[in-house]
PDB file of C-alpha atoms in Angstrom:
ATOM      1  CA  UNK A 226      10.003  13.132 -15.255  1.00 95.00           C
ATOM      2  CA  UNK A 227       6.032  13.090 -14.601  1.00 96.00           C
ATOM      3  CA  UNK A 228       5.375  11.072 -17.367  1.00 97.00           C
ATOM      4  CA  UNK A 229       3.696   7.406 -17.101  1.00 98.00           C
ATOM      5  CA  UNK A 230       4.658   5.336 -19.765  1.00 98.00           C
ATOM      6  CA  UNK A 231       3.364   2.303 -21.033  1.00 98.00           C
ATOM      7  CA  UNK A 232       5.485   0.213 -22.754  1.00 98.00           C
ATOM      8  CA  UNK A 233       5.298  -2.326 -25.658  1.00 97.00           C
ATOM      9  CA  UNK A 234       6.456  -5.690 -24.011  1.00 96.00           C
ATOM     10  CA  UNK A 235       8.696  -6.897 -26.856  1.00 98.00           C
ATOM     11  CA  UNK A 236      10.638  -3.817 -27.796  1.00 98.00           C
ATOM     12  CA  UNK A 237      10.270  -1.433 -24.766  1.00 97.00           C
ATOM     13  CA  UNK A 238       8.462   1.016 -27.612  1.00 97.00           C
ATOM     14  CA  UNK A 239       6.257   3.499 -26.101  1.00 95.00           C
ATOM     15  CA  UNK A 240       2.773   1.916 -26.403  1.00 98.00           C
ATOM     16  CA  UNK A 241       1.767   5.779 -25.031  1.00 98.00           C
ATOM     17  CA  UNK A 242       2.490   8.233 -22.358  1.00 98.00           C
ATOM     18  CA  UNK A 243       0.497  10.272 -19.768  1.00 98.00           C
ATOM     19  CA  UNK A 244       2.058  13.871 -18.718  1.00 97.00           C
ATOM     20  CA  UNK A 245       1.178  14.865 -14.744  1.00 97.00           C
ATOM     21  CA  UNK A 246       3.676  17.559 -14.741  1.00 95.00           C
ATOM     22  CA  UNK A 247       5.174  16.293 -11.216  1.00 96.00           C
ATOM     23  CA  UNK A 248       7.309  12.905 -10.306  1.00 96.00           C
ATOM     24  CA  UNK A 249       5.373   9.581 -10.409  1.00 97.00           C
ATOM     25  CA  UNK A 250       6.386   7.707  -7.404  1.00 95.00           C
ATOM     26  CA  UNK A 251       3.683   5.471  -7.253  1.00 95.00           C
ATOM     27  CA  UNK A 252       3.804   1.463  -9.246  1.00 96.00           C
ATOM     28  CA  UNK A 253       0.556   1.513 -10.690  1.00 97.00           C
ATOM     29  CA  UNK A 254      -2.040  -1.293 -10.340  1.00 98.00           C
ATOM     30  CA  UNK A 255      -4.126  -2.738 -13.374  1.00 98.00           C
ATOM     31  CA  UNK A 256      -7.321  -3.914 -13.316  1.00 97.00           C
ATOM     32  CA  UNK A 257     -10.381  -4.472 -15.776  1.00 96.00           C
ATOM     33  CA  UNK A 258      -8.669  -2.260 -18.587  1.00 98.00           C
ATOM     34  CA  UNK A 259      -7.751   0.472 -16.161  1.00 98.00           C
ATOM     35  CA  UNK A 260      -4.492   1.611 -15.256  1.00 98.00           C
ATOM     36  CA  UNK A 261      -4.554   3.156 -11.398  1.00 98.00           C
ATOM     37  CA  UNK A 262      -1.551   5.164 -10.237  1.00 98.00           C
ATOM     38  CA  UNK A 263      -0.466   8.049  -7.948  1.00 97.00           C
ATOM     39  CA  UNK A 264       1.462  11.066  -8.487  1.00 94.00           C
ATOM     40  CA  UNK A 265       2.941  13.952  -6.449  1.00 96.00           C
ATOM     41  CA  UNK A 266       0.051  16.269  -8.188  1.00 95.00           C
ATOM     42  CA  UNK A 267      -1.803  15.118  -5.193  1.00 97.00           C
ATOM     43  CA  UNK A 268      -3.777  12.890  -7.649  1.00 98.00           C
ATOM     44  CA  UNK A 269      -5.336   9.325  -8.352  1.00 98.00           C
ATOM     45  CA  UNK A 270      -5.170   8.600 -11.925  1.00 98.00           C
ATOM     46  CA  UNK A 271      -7.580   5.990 -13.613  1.00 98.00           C
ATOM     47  CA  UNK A 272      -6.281   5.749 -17.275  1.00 98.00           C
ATOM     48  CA  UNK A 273      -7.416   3.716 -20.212  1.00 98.00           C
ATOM     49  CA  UNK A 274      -4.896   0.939 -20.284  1.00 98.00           C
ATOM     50  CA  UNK A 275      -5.108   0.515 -24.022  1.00 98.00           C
ATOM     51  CA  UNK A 276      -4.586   4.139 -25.180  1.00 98.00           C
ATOM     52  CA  UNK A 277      -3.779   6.080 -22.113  1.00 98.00           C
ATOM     53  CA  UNK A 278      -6.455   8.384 -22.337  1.00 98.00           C
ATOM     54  CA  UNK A 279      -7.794  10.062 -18.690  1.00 98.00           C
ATOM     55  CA  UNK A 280     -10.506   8.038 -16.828  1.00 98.00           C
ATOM     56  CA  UNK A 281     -11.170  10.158 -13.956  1.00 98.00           C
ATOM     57  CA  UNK A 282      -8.918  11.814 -11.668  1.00 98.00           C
ATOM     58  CA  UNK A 283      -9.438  11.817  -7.719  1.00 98.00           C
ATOM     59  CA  UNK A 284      -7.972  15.103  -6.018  1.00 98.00           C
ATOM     60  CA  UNK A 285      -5.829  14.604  -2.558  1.00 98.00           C
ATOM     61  CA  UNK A 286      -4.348  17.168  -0.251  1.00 97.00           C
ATOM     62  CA  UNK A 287      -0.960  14.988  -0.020  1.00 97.00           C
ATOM     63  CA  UNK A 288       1.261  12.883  -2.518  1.00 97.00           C
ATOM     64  CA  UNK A 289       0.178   9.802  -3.161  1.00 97.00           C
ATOM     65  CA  UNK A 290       3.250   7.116  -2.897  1.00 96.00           C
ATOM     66  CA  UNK A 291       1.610   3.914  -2.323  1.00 95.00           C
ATOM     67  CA  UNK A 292       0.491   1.534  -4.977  1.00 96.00           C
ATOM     68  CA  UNK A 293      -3.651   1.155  -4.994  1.00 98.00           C
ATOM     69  CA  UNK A 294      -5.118  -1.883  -4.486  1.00 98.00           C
ATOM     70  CA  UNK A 295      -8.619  -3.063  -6.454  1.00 98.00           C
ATOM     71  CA  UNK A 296     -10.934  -5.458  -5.016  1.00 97.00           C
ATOM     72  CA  UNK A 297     -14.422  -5.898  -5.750  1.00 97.00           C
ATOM     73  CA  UNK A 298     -14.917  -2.330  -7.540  1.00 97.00           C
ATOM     74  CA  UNK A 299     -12.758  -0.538  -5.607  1.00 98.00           C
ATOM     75  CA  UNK A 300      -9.531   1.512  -5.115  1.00 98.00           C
ATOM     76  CA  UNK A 301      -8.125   1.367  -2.182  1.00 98.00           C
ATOM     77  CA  UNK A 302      -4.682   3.667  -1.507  1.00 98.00           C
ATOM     78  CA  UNK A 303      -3.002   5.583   1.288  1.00 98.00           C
ATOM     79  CA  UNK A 304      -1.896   9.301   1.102  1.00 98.00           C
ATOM     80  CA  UNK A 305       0.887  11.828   2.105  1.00 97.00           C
ATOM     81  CA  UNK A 306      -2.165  13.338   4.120  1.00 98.00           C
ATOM     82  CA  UNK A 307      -2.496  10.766   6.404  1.00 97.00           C
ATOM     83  CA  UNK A 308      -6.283   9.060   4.819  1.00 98.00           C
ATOM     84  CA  UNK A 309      -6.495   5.805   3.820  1.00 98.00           C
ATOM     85  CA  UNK A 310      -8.938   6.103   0.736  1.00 98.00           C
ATOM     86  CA  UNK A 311     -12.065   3.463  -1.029  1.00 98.00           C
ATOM     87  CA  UNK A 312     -13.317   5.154  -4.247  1.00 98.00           C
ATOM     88  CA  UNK A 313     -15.452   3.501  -6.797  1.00 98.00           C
ATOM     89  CA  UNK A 314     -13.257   1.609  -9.021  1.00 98.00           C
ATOM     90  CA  UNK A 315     -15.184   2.516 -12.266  1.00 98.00           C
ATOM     91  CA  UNK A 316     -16.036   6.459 -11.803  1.00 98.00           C
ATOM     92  CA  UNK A 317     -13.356   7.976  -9.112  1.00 98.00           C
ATOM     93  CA  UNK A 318     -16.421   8.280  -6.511  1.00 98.00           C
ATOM     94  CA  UNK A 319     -15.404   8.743  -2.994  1.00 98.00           C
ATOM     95  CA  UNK A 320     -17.271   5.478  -0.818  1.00 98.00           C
ATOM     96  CA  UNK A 321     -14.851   6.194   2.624  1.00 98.00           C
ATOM     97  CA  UNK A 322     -12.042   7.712   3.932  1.00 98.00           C
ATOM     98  CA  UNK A 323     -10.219   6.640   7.290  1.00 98.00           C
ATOM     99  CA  UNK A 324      -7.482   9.404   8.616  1.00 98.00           C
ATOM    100  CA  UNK A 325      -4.589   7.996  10.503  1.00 98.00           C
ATOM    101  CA  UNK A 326      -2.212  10.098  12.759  1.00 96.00           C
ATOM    102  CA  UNK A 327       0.324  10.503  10.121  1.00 97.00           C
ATOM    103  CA  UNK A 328       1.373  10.794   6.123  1.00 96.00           C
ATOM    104  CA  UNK A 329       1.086   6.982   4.586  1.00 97.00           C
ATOM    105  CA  UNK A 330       3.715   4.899   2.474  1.00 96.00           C
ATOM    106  CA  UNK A 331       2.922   1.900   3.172  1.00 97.00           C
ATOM    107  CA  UNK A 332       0.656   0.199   0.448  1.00 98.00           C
ATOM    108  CA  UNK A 333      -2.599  -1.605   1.263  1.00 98.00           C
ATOM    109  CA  UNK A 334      -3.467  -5.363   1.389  1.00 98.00           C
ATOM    110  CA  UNK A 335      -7.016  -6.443   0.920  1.00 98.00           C
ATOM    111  CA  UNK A 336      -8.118  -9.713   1.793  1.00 98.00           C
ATOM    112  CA  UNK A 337     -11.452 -11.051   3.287  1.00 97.00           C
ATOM    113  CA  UNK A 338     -13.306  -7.442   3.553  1.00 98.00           C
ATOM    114  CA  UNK A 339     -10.371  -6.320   5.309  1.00 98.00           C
ATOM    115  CA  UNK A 340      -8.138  -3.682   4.454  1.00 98.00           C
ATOM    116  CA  UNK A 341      -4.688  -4.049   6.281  1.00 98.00           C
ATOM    117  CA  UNK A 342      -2.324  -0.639   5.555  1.00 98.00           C
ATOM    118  CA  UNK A 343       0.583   1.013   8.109  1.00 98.00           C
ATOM    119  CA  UNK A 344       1.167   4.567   8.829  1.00 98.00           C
ATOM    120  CA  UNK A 345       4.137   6.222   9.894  1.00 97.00           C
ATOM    121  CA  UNK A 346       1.630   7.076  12.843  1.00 98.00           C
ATOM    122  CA  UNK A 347       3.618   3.441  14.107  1.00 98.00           C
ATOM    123  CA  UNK A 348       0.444   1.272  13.641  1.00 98.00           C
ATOM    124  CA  UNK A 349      -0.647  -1.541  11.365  1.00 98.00           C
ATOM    125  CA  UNK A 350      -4.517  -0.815  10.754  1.00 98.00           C
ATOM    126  CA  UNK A 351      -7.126  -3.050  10.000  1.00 98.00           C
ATOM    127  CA  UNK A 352     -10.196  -1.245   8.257  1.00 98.00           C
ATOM    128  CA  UNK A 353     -13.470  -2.896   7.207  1.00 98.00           C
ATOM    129  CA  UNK A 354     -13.200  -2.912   3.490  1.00 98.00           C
ATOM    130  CA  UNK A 355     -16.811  -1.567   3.142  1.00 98.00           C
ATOM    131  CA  UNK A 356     -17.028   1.788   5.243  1.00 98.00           C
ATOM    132  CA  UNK A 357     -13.626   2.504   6.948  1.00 98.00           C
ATOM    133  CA  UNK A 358     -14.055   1.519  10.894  1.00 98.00           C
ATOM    134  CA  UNK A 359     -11.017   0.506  12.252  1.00 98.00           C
ATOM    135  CA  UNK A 360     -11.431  -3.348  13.227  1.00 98.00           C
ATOM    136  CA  UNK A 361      -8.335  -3.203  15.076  1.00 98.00           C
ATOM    137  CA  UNK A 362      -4.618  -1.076  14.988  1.00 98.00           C
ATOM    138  CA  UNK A 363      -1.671  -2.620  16.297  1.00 98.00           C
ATOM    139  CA  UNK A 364       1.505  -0.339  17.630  1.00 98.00           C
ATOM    140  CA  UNK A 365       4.555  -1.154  16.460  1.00 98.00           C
ATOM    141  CA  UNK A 366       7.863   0.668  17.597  1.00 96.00           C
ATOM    142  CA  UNK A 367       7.880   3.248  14.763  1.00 97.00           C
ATOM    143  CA  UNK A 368       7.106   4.220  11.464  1.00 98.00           C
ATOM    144  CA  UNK A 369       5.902   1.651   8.860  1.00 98.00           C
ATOM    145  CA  UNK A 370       7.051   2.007   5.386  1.00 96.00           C
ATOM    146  CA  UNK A 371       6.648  -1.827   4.621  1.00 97.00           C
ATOM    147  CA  UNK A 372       3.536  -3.001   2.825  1.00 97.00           C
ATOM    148  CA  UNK A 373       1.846  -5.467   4.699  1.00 98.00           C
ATOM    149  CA  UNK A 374       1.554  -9.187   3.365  1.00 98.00           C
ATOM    150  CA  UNK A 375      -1.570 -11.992   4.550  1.00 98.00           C
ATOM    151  CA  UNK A 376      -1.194 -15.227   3.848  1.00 97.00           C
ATOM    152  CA  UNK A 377      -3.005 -17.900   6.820  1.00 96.00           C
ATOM    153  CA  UNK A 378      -4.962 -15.404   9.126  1.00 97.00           C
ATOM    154  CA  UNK A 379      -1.160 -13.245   9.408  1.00 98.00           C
ATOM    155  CA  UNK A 380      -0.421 -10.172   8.635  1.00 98.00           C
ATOM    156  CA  UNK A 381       3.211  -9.475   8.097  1.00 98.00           C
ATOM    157  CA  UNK A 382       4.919  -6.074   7.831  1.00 98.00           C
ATOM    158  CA  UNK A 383       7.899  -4.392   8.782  1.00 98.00           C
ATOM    159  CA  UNK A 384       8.602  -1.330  10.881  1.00 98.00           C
ATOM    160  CA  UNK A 385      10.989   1.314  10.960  1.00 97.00           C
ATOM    161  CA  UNK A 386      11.989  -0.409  14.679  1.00 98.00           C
ATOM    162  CA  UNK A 387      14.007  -3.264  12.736  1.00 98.00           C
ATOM    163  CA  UNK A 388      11.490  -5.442  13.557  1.00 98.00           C
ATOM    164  CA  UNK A 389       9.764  -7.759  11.028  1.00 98.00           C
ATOM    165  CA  UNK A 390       6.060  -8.243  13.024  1.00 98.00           C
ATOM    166  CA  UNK A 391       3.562 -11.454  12.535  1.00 98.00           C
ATOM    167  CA  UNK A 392       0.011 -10.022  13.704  1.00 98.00           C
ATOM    168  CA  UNK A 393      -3.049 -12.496  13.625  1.00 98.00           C
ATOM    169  CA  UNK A 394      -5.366 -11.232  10.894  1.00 98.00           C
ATOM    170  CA  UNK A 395      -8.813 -11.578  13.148  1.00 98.00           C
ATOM    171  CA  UNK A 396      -7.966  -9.751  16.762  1.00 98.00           C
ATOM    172  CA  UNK A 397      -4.658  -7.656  15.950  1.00 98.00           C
ATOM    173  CA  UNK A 398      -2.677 -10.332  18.594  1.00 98.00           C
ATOM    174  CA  UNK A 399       0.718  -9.944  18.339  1.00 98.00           C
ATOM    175  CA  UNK A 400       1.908 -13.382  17.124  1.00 98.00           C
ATOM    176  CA  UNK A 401       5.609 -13.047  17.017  1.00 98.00           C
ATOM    177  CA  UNK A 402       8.090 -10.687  16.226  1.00 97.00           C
ATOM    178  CA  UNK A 403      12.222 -10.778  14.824  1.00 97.00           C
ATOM    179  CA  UNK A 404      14.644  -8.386  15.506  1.00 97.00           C
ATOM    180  CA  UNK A 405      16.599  -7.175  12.177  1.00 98.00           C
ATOM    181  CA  UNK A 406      19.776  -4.901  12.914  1.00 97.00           C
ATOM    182  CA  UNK A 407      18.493  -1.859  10.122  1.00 98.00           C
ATOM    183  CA  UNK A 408      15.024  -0.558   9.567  1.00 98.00           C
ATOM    184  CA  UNK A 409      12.625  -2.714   7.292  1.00 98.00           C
ATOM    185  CA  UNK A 410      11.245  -0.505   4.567  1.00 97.00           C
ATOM    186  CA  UNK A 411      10.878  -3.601   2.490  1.00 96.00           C
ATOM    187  CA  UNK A 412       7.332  -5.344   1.941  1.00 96.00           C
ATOM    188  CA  UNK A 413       7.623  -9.383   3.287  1.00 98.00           C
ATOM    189  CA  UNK A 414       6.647 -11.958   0.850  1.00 98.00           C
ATOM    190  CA  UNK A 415       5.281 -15.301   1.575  1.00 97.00           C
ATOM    191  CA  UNK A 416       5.696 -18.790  -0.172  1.00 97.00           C
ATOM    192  CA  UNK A 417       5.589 -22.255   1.454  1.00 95.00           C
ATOM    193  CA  UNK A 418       5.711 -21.784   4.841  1.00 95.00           C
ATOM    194  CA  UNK A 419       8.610 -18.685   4.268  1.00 97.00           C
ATOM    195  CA  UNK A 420       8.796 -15.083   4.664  1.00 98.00           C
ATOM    196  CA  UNK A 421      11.243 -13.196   3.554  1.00 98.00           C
ATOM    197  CA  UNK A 422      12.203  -9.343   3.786  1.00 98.00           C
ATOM    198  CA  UNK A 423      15.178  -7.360   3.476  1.00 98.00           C
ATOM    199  CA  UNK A 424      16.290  -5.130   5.614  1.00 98.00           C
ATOM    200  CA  UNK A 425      18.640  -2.085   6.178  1.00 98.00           C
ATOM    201  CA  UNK A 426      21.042  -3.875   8.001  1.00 98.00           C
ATOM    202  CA  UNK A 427      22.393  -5.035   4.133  1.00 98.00           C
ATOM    203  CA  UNK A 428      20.640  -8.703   4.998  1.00 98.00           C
ATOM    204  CA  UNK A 429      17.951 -10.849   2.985  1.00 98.00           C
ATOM    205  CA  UNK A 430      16.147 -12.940   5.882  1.00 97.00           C
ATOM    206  CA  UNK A 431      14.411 -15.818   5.217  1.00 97.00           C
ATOM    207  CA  UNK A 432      12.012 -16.843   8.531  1.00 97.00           C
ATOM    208  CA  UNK A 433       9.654 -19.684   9.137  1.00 96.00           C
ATOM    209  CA  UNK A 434       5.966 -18.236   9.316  1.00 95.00           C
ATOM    210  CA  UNK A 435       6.626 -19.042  12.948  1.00 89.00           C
ATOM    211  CA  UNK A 436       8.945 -17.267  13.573  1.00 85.00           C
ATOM    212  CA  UNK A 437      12.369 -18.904  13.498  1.00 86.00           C
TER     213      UNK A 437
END
């Protein structure tokens, strides 16, 4: 309904509510007091977490899906128009943007100055977290939806190929890779040596981190 809603914990009471005028597709990501979340207005939204009230807006040219990711100051988030964007946390000020080949659903993971983010361009990027130059990209089969996870030097994320990929964090090196039977749109979690994903084949997999 293009409304974002905050919600008292206890009795689901509206706390308050922030009109866009278009769908809110976007899961919004809170940090420091601020509420960051996307909208198909082609929009960034930074609101006051207590009240609601309008930050700063950052202007797109494509719908913004993804869920942002804050590290160190900074908002990082991928966009229907194919850029993966860094703006400053605190006022909505562009640092870098990094275009891909195509639009972006996949939501970004940033761990040791490294952003890692997929576009439905097929490849899992890695981006240095400071100004946007592409470390490495690794091709999958197809599309990537999936949000990539890290956990040990891997990157995990699943492709549109039905494959579920294990990529070493530092060079991009293929690691290992498991067939599904549907399309993984799904972002992997990891816990104790596990990752698991579900896929479109109806199935919940649960695979050692190497690989069986």
């Amino acid at each position: 309904d293009g409304i974002v809603y905050a919600l008292d914990a206890t009795t689901g009471k509206p706390v308050w509510t922030f009109p866009t005028g278009q769908p809110v597709e976007s899961s919004p990501a809170v940090a420091n007091g601020t509420v960051y979340i996307g909208g198909d207005t082609d929009k960034l939204y930074a609101l006051d977490a207590a009240t609601g009230q309008l930050r700063w807006s950052f202007t797109t040219t494509g719908s913004i899906k993804t869920t942002p990711a804050i590290a160190d100051g900074v908002v990082y988030f991928g966009c229907g128009d194919q850029y993966v964007y860094a703006l400053r946390a605190a006022t909505g000020d562009l640092i870098w943007k990094h275009e891909t080949n195509n639009w972006i659903n996949s939501s970004p993971a940033v761990v040791g100055g490294v952003v890692y983010i997929g576009s439905h361009d097929k490849d899992l990027y890695a981006l240095n977290a400071a100004n946007g130059h592409v470390l490495w990209a690794y091709p999958t089969g197809s599309g990537i939806d999936s949000s990539p996870a890290v956990a040990d030097g891997t990157v995990y994320v699943g492709s549109e190929d039905d494959d579920l990929y294990a990529i070493d964090a530092a060079s991009g090196a293929l690691r290992w890779k498991y067939a599904t039977n549907g399309q993984i749109y799904a972002s992997p979690v990891v816990a104790d040596g596990t990752v698991y994903v579900g896929s479109e084949d109806g199935d919940l997999y649960a695979l050692k981190t190497t690989g069986s």
